[in-house]
XYZ file of C-alpha atoms in Angstrom:
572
model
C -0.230 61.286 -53.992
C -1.574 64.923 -53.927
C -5.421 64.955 -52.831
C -7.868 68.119 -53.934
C -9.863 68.132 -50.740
C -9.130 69.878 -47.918
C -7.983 67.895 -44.750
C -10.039 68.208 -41.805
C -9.710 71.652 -39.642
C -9.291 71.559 -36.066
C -12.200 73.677 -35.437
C -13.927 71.265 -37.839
C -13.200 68.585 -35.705
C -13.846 69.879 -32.271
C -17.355 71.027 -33.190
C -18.164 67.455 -34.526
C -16.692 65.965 -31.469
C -18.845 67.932 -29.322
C -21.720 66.779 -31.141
C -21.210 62.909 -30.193
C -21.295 63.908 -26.116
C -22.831 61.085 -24.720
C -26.374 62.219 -22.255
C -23.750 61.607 -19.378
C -20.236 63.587 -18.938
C -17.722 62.403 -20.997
C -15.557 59.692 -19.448
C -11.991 59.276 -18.323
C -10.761 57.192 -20.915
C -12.085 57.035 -24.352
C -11.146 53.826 -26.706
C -11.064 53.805 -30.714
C -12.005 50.895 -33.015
C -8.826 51.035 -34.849
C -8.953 49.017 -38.125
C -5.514 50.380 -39.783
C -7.339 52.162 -42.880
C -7.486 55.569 -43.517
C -11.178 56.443 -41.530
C -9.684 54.927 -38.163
C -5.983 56.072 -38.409
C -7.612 59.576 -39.968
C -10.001 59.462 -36.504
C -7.471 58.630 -34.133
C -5.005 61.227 -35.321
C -7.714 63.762 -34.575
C -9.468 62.973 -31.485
C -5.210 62.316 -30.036
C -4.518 65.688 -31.535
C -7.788 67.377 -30.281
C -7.468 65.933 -27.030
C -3.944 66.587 -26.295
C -4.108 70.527 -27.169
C -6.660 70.743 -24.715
C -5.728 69.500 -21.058
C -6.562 72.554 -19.804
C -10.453 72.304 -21.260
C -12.271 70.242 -18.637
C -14.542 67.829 -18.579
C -13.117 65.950 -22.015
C -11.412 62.638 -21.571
C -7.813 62.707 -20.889
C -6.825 59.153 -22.367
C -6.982 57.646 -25.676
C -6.888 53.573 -26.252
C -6.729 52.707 -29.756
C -8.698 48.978 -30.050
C -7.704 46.757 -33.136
C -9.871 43.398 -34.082
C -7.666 40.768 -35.720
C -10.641 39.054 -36.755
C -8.057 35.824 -38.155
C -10.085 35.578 -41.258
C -7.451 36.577 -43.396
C -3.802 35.608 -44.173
C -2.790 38.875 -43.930
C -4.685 39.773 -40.469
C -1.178 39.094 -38.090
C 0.176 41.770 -40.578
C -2.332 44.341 -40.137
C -2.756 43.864 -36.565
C 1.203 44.868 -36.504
C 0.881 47.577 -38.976
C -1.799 49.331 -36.600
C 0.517 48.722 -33.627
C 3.260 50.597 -34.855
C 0.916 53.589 -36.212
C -0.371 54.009 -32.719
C 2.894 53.658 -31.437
C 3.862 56.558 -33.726
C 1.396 58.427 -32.402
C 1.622 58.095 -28.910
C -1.445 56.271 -28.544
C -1.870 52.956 -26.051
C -3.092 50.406 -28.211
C -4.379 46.551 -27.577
C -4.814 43.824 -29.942
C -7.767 42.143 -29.647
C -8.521 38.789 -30.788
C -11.662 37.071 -31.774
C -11.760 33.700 -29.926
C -13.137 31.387 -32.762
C -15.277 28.548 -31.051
C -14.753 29.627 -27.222
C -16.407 31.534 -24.809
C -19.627 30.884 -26.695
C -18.335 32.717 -29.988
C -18.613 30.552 -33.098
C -16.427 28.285 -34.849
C -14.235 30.169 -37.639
C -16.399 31.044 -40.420
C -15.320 29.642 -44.249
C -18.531 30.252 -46.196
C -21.907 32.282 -45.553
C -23.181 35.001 -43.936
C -18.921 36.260 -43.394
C -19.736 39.540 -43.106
C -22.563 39.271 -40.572
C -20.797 37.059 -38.021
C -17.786 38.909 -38.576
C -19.780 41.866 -37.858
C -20.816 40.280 -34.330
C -17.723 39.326 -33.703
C -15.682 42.469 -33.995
C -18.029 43.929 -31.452
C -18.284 41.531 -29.174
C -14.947 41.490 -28.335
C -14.473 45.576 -28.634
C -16.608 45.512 -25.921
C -14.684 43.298 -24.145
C -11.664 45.214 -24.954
C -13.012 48.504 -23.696
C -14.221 46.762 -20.335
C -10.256 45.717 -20.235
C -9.595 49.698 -20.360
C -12.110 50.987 -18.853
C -13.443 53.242 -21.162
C -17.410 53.060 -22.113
C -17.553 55.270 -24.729
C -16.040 53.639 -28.218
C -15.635 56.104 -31.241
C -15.612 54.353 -34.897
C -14.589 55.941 -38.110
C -17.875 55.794 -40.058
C -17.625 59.087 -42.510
C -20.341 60.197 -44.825
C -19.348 57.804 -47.757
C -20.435 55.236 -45.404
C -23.231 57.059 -44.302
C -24.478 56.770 -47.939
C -24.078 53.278 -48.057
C -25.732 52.371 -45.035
C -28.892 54.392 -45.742
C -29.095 52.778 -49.253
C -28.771 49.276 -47.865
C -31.526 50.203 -45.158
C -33.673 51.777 -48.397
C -33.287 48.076 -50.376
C -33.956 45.987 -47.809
C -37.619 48.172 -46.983
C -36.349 50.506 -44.595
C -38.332 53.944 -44.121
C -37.296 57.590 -43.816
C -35.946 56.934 -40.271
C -34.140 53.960 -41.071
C -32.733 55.739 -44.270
C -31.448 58.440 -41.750
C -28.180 56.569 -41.663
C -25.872 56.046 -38.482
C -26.586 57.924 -35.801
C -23.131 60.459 -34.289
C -24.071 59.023 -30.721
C -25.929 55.729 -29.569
C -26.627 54.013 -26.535
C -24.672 50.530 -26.809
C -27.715 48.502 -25.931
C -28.210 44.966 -25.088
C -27.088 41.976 -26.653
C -25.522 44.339 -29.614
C -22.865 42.188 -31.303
C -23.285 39.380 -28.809
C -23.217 35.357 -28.963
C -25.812 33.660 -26.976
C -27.467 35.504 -24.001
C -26.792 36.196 -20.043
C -23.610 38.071 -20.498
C -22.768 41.220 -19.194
C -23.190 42.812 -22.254
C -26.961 42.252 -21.417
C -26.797 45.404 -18.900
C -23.528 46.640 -19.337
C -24.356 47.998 -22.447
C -26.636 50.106 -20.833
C -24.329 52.194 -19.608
C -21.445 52.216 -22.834
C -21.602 54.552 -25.621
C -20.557 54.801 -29.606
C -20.062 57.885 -30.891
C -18.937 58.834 -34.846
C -17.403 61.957 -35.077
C -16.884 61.538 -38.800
C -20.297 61.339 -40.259
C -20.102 64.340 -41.838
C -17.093 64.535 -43.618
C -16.588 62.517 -46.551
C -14.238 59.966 -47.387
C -11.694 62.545 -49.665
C -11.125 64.643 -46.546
C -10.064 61.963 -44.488
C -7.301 60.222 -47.168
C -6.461 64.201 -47.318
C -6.247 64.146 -43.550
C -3.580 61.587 -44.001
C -1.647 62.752 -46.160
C -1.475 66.258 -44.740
C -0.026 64.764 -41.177
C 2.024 61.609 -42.989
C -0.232 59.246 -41.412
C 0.523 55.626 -42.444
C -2.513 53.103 -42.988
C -3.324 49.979 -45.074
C -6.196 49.441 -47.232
C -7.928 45.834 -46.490
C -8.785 44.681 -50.487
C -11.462 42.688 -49.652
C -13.877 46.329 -49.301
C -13.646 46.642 -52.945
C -14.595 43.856 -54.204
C -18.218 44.094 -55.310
C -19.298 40.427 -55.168
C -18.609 39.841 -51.799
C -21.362 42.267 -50.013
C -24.208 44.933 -50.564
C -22.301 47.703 -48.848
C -19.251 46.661 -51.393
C -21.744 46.513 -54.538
C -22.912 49.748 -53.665
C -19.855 51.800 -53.056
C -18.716 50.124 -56.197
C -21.108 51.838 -57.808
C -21.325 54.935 -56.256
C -17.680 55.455 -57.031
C -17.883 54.870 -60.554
C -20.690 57.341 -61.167
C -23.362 54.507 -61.547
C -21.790 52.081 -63.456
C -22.611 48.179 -62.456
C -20.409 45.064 -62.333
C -22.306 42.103 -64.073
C -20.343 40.398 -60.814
C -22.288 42.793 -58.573
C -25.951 42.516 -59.953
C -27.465 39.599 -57.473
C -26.805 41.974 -54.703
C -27.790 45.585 -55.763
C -30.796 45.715 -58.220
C -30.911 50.000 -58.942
C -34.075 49.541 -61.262
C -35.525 48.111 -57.291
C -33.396 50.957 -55.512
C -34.865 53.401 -57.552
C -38.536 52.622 -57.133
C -37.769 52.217 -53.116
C -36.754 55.970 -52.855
C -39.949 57.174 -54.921
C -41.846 56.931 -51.639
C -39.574 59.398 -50.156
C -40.564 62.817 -49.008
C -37.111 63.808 -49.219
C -36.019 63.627 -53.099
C -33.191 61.375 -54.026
C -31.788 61.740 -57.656
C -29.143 58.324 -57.990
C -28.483 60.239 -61.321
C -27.192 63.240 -59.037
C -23.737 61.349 -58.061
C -22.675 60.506 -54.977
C -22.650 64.562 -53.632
C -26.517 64.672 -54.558
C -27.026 61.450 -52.181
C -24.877 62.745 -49.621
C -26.624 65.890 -49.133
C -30.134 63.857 -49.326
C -28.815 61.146 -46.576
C -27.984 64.368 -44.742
C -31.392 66.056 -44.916
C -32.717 62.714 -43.439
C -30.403 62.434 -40.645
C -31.074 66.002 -39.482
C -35.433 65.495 -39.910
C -34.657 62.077 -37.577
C -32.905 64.280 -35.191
C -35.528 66.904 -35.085
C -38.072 64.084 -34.617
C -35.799 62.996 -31.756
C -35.644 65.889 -30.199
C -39.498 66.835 -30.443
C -39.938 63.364 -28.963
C -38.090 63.784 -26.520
C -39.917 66.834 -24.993
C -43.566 65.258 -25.935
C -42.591 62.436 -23.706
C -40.899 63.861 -21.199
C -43.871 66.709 -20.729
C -46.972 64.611 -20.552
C -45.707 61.556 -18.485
C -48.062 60.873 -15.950
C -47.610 58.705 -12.677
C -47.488 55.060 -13.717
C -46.087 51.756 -12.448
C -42.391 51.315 -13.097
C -41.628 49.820 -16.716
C -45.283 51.139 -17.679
C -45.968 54.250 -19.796
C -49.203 56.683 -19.579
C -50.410 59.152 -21.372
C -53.717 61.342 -22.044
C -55.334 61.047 -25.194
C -55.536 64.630 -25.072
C -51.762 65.108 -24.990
C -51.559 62.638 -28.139
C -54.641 64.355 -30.158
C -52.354 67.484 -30.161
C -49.424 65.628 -32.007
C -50.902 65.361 -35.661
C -47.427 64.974 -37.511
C -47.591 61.218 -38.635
C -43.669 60.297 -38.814
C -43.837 62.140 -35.092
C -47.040 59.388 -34.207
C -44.575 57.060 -35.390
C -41.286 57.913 -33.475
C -43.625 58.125 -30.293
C -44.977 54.703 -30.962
C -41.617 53.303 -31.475
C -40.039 55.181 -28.624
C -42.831 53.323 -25.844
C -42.572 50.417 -27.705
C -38.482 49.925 -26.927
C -39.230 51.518 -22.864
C -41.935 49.034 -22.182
C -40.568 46.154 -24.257
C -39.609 42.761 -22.843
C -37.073 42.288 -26.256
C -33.166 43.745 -25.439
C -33.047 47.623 -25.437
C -32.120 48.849 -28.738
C -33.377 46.143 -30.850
C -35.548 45.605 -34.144
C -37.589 43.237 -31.985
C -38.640 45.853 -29.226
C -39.768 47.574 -31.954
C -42.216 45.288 -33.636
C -39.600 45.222 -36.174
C -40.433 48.507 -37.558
C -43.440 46.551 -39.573
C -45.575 49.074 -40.956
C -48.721 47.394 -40.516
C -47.927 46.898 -36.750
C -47.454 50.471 -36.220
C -50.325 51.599 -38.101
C -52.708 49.712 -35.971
C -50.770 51.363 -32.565
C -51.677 54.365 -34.475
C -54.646 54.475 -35.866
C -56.249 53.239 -32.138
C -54.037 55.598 -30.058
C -55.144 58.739 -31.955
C -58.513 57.454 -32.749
C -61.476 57.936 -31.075
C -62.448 57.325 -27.310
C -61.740 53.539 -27.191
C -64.552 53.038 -24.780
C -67.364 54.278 -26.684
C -65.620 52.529 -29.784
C -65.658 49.409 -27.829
C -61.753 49.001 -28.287
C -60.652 46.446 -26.361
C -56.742 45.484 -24.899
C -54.434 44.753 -27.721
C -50.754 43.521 -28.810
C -49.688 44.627 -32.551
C -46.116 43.100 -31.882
C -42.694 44.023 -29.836
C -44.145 42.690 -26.338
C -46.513 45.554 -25.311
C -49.813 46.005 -24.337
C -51.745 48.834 -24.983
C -54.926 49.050 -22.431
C -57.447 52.007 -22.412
C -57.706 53.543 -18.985
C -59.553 55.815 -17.275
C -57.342 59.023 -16.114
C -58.062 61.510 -12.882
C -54.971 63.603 -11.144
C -52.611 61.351 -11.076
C -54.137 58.313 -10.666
C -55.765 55.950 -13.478
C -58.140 53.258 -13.228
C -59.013 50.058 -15.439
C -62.574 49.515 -16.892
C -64.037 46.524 -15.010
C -66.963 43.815 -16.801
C -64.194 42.502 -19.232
C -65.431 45.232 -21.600
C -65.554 48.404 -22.337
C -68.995 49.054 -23.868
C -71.378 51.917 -22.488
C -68.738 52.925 -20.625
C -69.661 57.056 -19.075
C -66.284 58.617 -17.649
C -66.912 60.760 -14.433
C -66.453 64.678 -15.076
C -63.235 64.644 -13.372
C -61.417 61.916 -15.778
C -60.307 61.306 -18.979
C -59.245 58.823 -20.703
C -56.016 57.415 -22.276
C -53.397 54.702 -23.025
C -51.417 52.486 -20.550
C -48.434 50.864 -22.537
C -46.830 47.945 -20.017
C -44.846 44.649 -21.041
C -47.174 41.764 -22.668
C -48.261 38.851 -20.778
C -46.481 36.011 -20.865
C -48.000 32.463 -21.683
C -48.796 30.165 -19.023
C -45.846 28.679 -16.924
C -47.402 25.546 -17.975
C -47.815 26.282 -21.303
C -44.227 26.542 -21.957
C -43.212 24.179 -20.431
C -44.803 22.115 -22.786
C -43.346 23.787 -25.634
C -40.077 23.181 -24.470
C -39.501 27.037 -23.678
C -37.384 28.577 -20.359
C -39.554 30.780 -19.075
C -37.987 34.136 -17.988
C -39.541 34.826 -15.264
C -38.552 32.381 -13.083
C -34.561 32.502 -12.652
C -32.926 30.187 -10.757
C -29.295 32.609 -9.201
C -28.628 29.738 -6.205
C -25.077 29.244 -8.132
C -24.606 32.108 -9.455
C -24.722 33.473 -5.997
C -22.267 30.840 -4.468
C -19.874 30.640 -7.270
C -19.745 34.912 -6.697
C -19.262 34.070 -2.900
C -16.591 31.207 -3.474
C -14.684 33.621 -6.179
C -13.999 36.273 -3.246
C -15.091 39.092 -5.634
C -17.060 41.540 -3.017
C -18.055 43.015 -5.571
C -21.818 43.307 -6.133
C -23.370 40.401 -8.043
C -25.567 42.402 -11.116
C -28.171 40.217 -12.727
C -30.741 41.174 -15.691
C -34.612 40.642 -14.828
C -36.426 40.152 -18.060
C -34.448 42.784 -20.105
C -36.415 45.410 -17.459
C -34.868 45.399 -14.674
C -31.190 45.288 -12.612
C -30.995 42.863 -9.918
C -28.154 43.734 -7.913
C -27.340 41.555 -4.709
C -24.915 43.065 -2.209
C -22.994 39.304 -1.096
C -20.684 41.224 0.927
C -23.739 41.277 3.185
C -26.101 38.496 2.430
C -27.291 36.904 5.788
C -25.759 34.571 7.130
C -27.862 32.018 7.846
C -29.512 32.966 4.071
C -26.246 31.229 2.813
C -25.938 28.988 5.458
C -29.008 27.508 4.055
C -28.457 27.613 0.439
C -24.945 25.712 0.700
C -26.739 22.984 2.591
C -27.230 20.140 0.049
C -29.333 18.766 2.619
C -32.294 20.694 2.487
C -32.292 21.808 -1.406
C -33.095 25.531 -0.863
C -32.695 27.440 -3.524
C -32.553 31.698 -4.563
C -34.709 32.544 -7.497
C -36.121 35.416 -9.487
C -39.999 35.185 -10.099
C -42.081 37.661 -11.083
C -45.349 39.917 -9.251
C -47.823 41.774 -9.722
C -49.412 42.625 -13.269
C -46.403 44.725 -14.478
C -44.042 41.456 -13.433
C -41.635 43.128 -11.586
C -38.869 40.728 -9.791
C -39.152 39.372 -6.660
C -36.344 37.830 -4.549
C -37.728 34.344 -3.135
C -36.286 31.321 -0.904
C -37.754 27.889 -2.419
C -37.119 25.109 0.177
C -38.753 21.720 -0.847
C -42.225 20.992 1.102
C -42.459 24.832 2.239
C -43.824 28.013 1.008
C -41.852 30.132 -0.424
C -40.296 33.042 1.586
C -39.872 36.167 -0.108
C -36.895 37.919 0.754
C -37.202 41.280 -1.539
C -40.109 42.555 -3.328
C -39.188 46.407 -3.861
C -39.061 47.883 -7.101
C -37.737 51.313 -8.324
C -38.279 53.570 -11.208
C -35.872 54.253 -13.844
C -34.310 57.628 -11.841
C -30.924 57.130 -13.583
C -32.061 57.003 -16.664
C -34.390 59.733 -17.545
C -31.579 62.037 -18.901
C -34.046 64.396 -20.857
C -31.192 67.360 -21.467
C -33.746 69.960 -21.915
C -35.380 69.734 -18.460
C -34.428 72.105 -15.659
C -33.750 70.517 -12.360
C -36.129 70.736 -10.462
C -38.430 69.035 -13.338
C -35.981 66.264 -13.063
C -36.431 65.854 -9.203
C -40.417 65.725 -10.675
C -38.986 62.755 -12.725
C -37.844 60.936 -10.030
C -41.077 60.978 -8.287
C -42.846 59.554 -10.909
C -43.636 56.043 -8.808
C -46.500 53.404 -8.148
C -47.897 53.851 -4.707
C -47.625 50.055 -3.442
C -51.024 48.710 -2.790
C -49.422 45.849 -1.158
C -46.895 45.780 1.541
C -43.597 45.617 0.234
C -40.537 43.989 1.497
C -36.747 45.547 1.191
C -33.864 43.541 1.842
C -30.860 45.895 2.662
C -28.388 43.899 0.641
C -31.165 44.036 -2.677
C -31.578 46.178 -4.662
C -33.915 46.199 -8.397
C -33.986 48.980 -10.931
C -36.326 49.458 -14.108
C -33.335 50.253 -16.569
C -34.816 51.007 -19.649
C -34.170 54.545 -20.914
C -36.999 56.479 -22.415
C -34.939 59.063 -24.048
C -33.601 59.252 -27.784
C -30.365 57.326 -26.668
């Protein structure tokens, strides 16, 4: 088979690769979602190519693991978990099969009928991520090229997605928590945090890779099920796309164009379906590069005009907002606090009110509105588990308006006023309790702390606080007479998590029955890990780290605790 396009350069492909660089330096080892098609043989031919012509270059990783998912769902899924064996083996490459455990380990049973695709979805990354904590490597690159690009912003665009949903796939993302997990209280929860995808391809459309192959003699199968368009959205719509917008009557319960088309009228940026598939392409493109400039001016807004706030808490002037008058830039700001100060898992829909419109309007229209005091704007919630509370603002200090409300309210000359975003409160302990709820803020960790000790793993014992913060217990060092006590059955003390303050931080307590409780750690830090902002000099970063609450209450600090606010405010 002779292809038209041209295959993919090497200079091509090192300046896309150096776009996907993670905010931290690129790791050791560097694993690859291989699926045996084209886009993942195509990627790991590349990134094995780029990476071995360039041990001298430092600072890139210097080993390759090529990951393959035999999902079982298909007869022939033994057969392509061999067939992408023997390509990396061709290659050089290390390579792992990894299998999904159907109805262990809390993943499903095996999926016959319904949502396929979706738990499939799950699946696959659920145990990727457990295949790149087998290799140690936290950054994961995927084969996603701009065909798919296409595809994914039109499915965002029909299901009611806006321009920065529409922008497609981003080349690098922060894993996240609870991304393609079963259940909750893994250590994908946290672990996440710190793991990385990256798609090098994004740009580069689906002809250049099967020319990629063919150039270099790469071998790959084709899995049949991704062209049939009954089965999915994604495979209605490259159905479609590929025969110049002609429709299956098979296909036309999934992918309505008379509904596409009136969906992309509301776009600034134009999008002509009549244009073929090179037209869209170019548009999807246009989008992806406005979301990144949005990132990016986000980025420095937020990173310039942070004042000094309680960890997991954000504050700002109004006068710093009142200067931002772009509205998709009010937007992205809204949506950026939302996901810092959010109780939901990093990185999902749900720490970000779901990206309901009429949620973030109302953030909106009261952030850059008037003084809320003199417009008697009280406290409020619109969604994603955040307050937003008018304060008053002097140096670096802010103050709440006392009276339970906020009419006639004269700030001195020396403040201003502003917005304090911090995580919602919860209902009553007793309240859910008689829902039937767990309330997480109180954690019971008595066995998870004796089943770490009993293990003989010194390692340190890493537990998530609310989705905020990082517990981390050093066991190697607990007292002794702390565990001496906690393995007694006799006097049922126990180890939990509970929460203080107003912001709910984590505190480390003792519970023995018919006693008070003893608190053992109540120390809380800011996120000084995490504020990776790329454009800020160093000694603005070392300004960073000092952004802290002043304890108005005497803390205590256990030498074998430890609690971090890990929620990153940056773009990834």
């Amino acid at each position: 088979m002779t292809f038209l396009s041209r295959p993919i350069s090497r200079d091509e492909f090192i300046r896309a690769f150096r776009l996907c660089k993670p905010l931290v330096p690129w790791p050791e080892t560097i694993a690859i979602g291989n699926s045996g098609g084209p886009d993942s043989t195509g990627l790991l031919f590349l990134i094995h190519r780029y990476l071995s012509e360039n041990l001298h270059v430092p600072n890139l990783p210097r080993r390759v693991v090529s990951l393959h998912v035999d999902h079982g769902l298909q007869v022939a899924s033994e057969d392509m978990a061999q067939r992408c064996t023997e390509n990396a083996k061709s290659l050089g490459v290390e390579h792992h099969v990894v299998k999904v455990p159907w109805s262990k380990d809390g993943f499903p049973k095996l999926p016959t009928e319904g949502p396929l695709e979706h738990i499939a979805r799950l699946a696959r990354y659920r145990v990727l991520f457990d295949g790149m904590t087998k290799v140690n490597a936290s950054v994961l690159a995927l084969g996603h090229h701009a065909d798919d690009q296409v595809e994914t912003s039109l499915m965002r665009i029909m299901k009611g997605s806006t321009e920065d949903g529409a922008a497609g796939m981003k080349r690098c993302r922060r894993w996240g928590m609870n991304f393609g997990y079963f259940g909750a209280g893994g250590p994908m929860d946290y672990e996440g945090m710190g793991r990385w995808i990256i798609r090098p391809l994004l740009t580069f459309p689906k002809d250049r890779l099967l020319a990629t192959c063919e150039e270099n003699r790469l071998s790959y199968v084709n899995d049949e099920t991704n062209f049939q368009p009954e089965l999915t959205l994604r495979n209605a719509l490259r159905h479609w796309l590929a025969n110049d917008g002609k429709q299956n009557q098979s296909d036309e319960h999934l992918l309505n164009v008379s509904i596409l088309r009136k969906k992309l009228a509301v776009f600034d940026i134009d999008i002509d379906l009549s244009g073929g598939v090179g037209q869209i392409r170019s548009a999807v493109n246009a989008l992806a590069l406005q979301a990144d400039d949005i990132d990016h001016e986000v980025d420095f807004i937020l990173s310039r005009n942070a004042l000094r706030s309680p960890p997991g808490t954000y504050l700002i002037t109004h006068r710093s907002l009142a200067s931002i008058e772009n509205p998709k830039v009010q937007r992205a700001i809204v949506l950026r606090i939302l996901r810092y100060a959010s109780f939901h898992p990093w990185g999902s829909l749900a720490a970000q009110v779901n990206r309901r419109t009429n949620s973030l309007s109302q953030i909106v229209d009261k952030l850059w509105g008037g003084n809320p005091f003199q417009e008697q704007i009280r406290p409020f919630c619109a969604g994603g588990g955040v307050s937003w509370t008018p304060v008053a603002i002097f140096g670096d200090k802010f103050r709440f308006v006392d009276g339970g409300s906020n009419r006639n309210v004269n700030l001195k000359n020396t403040e201003s006023f502003g917005w304090l975003a911090s995580r919602q409160n919860p209902p009553s302990h007793d309240t859910m309790s008689e829902r039937g709820l767990v309330n997480p803020l109180r954690v019971d960790i008595t066995s998870r702390i004796i089943s770490k000790l009993d293990s003989g793993d010194t390692s340190p014992l890493e537990l998530l606080y609310d989705n905020r913060f990082l517990v981390t217990l050093n066991l190697a060092t607990i007292p002794s007479d702390l565990e001496k006590t906690i393995r007694n059955p006799d006097n049922s003390s126990q180890v939990w998590l509970l929460s203080r303050t107003r912001w709910f931080w984590p505190k480390v307590v003792l519970r023995s029955q018919g006693q008070e409780d003893v608190v053992l750690h109540s120390a809380a830090q800011s996120p000084k890990n995490l504020l990776l902002f790329d454009h800020l000099s160093p000694s603005e970063v070392d300004q960073w780290k000092h952004i802290y609450w002043r304890p108005y209450e005497q803390e205590i600090v256990a030498p074998w605790i430890k609690v971090d606010f890990m929620r990153p405010l940056t773009t990834m």
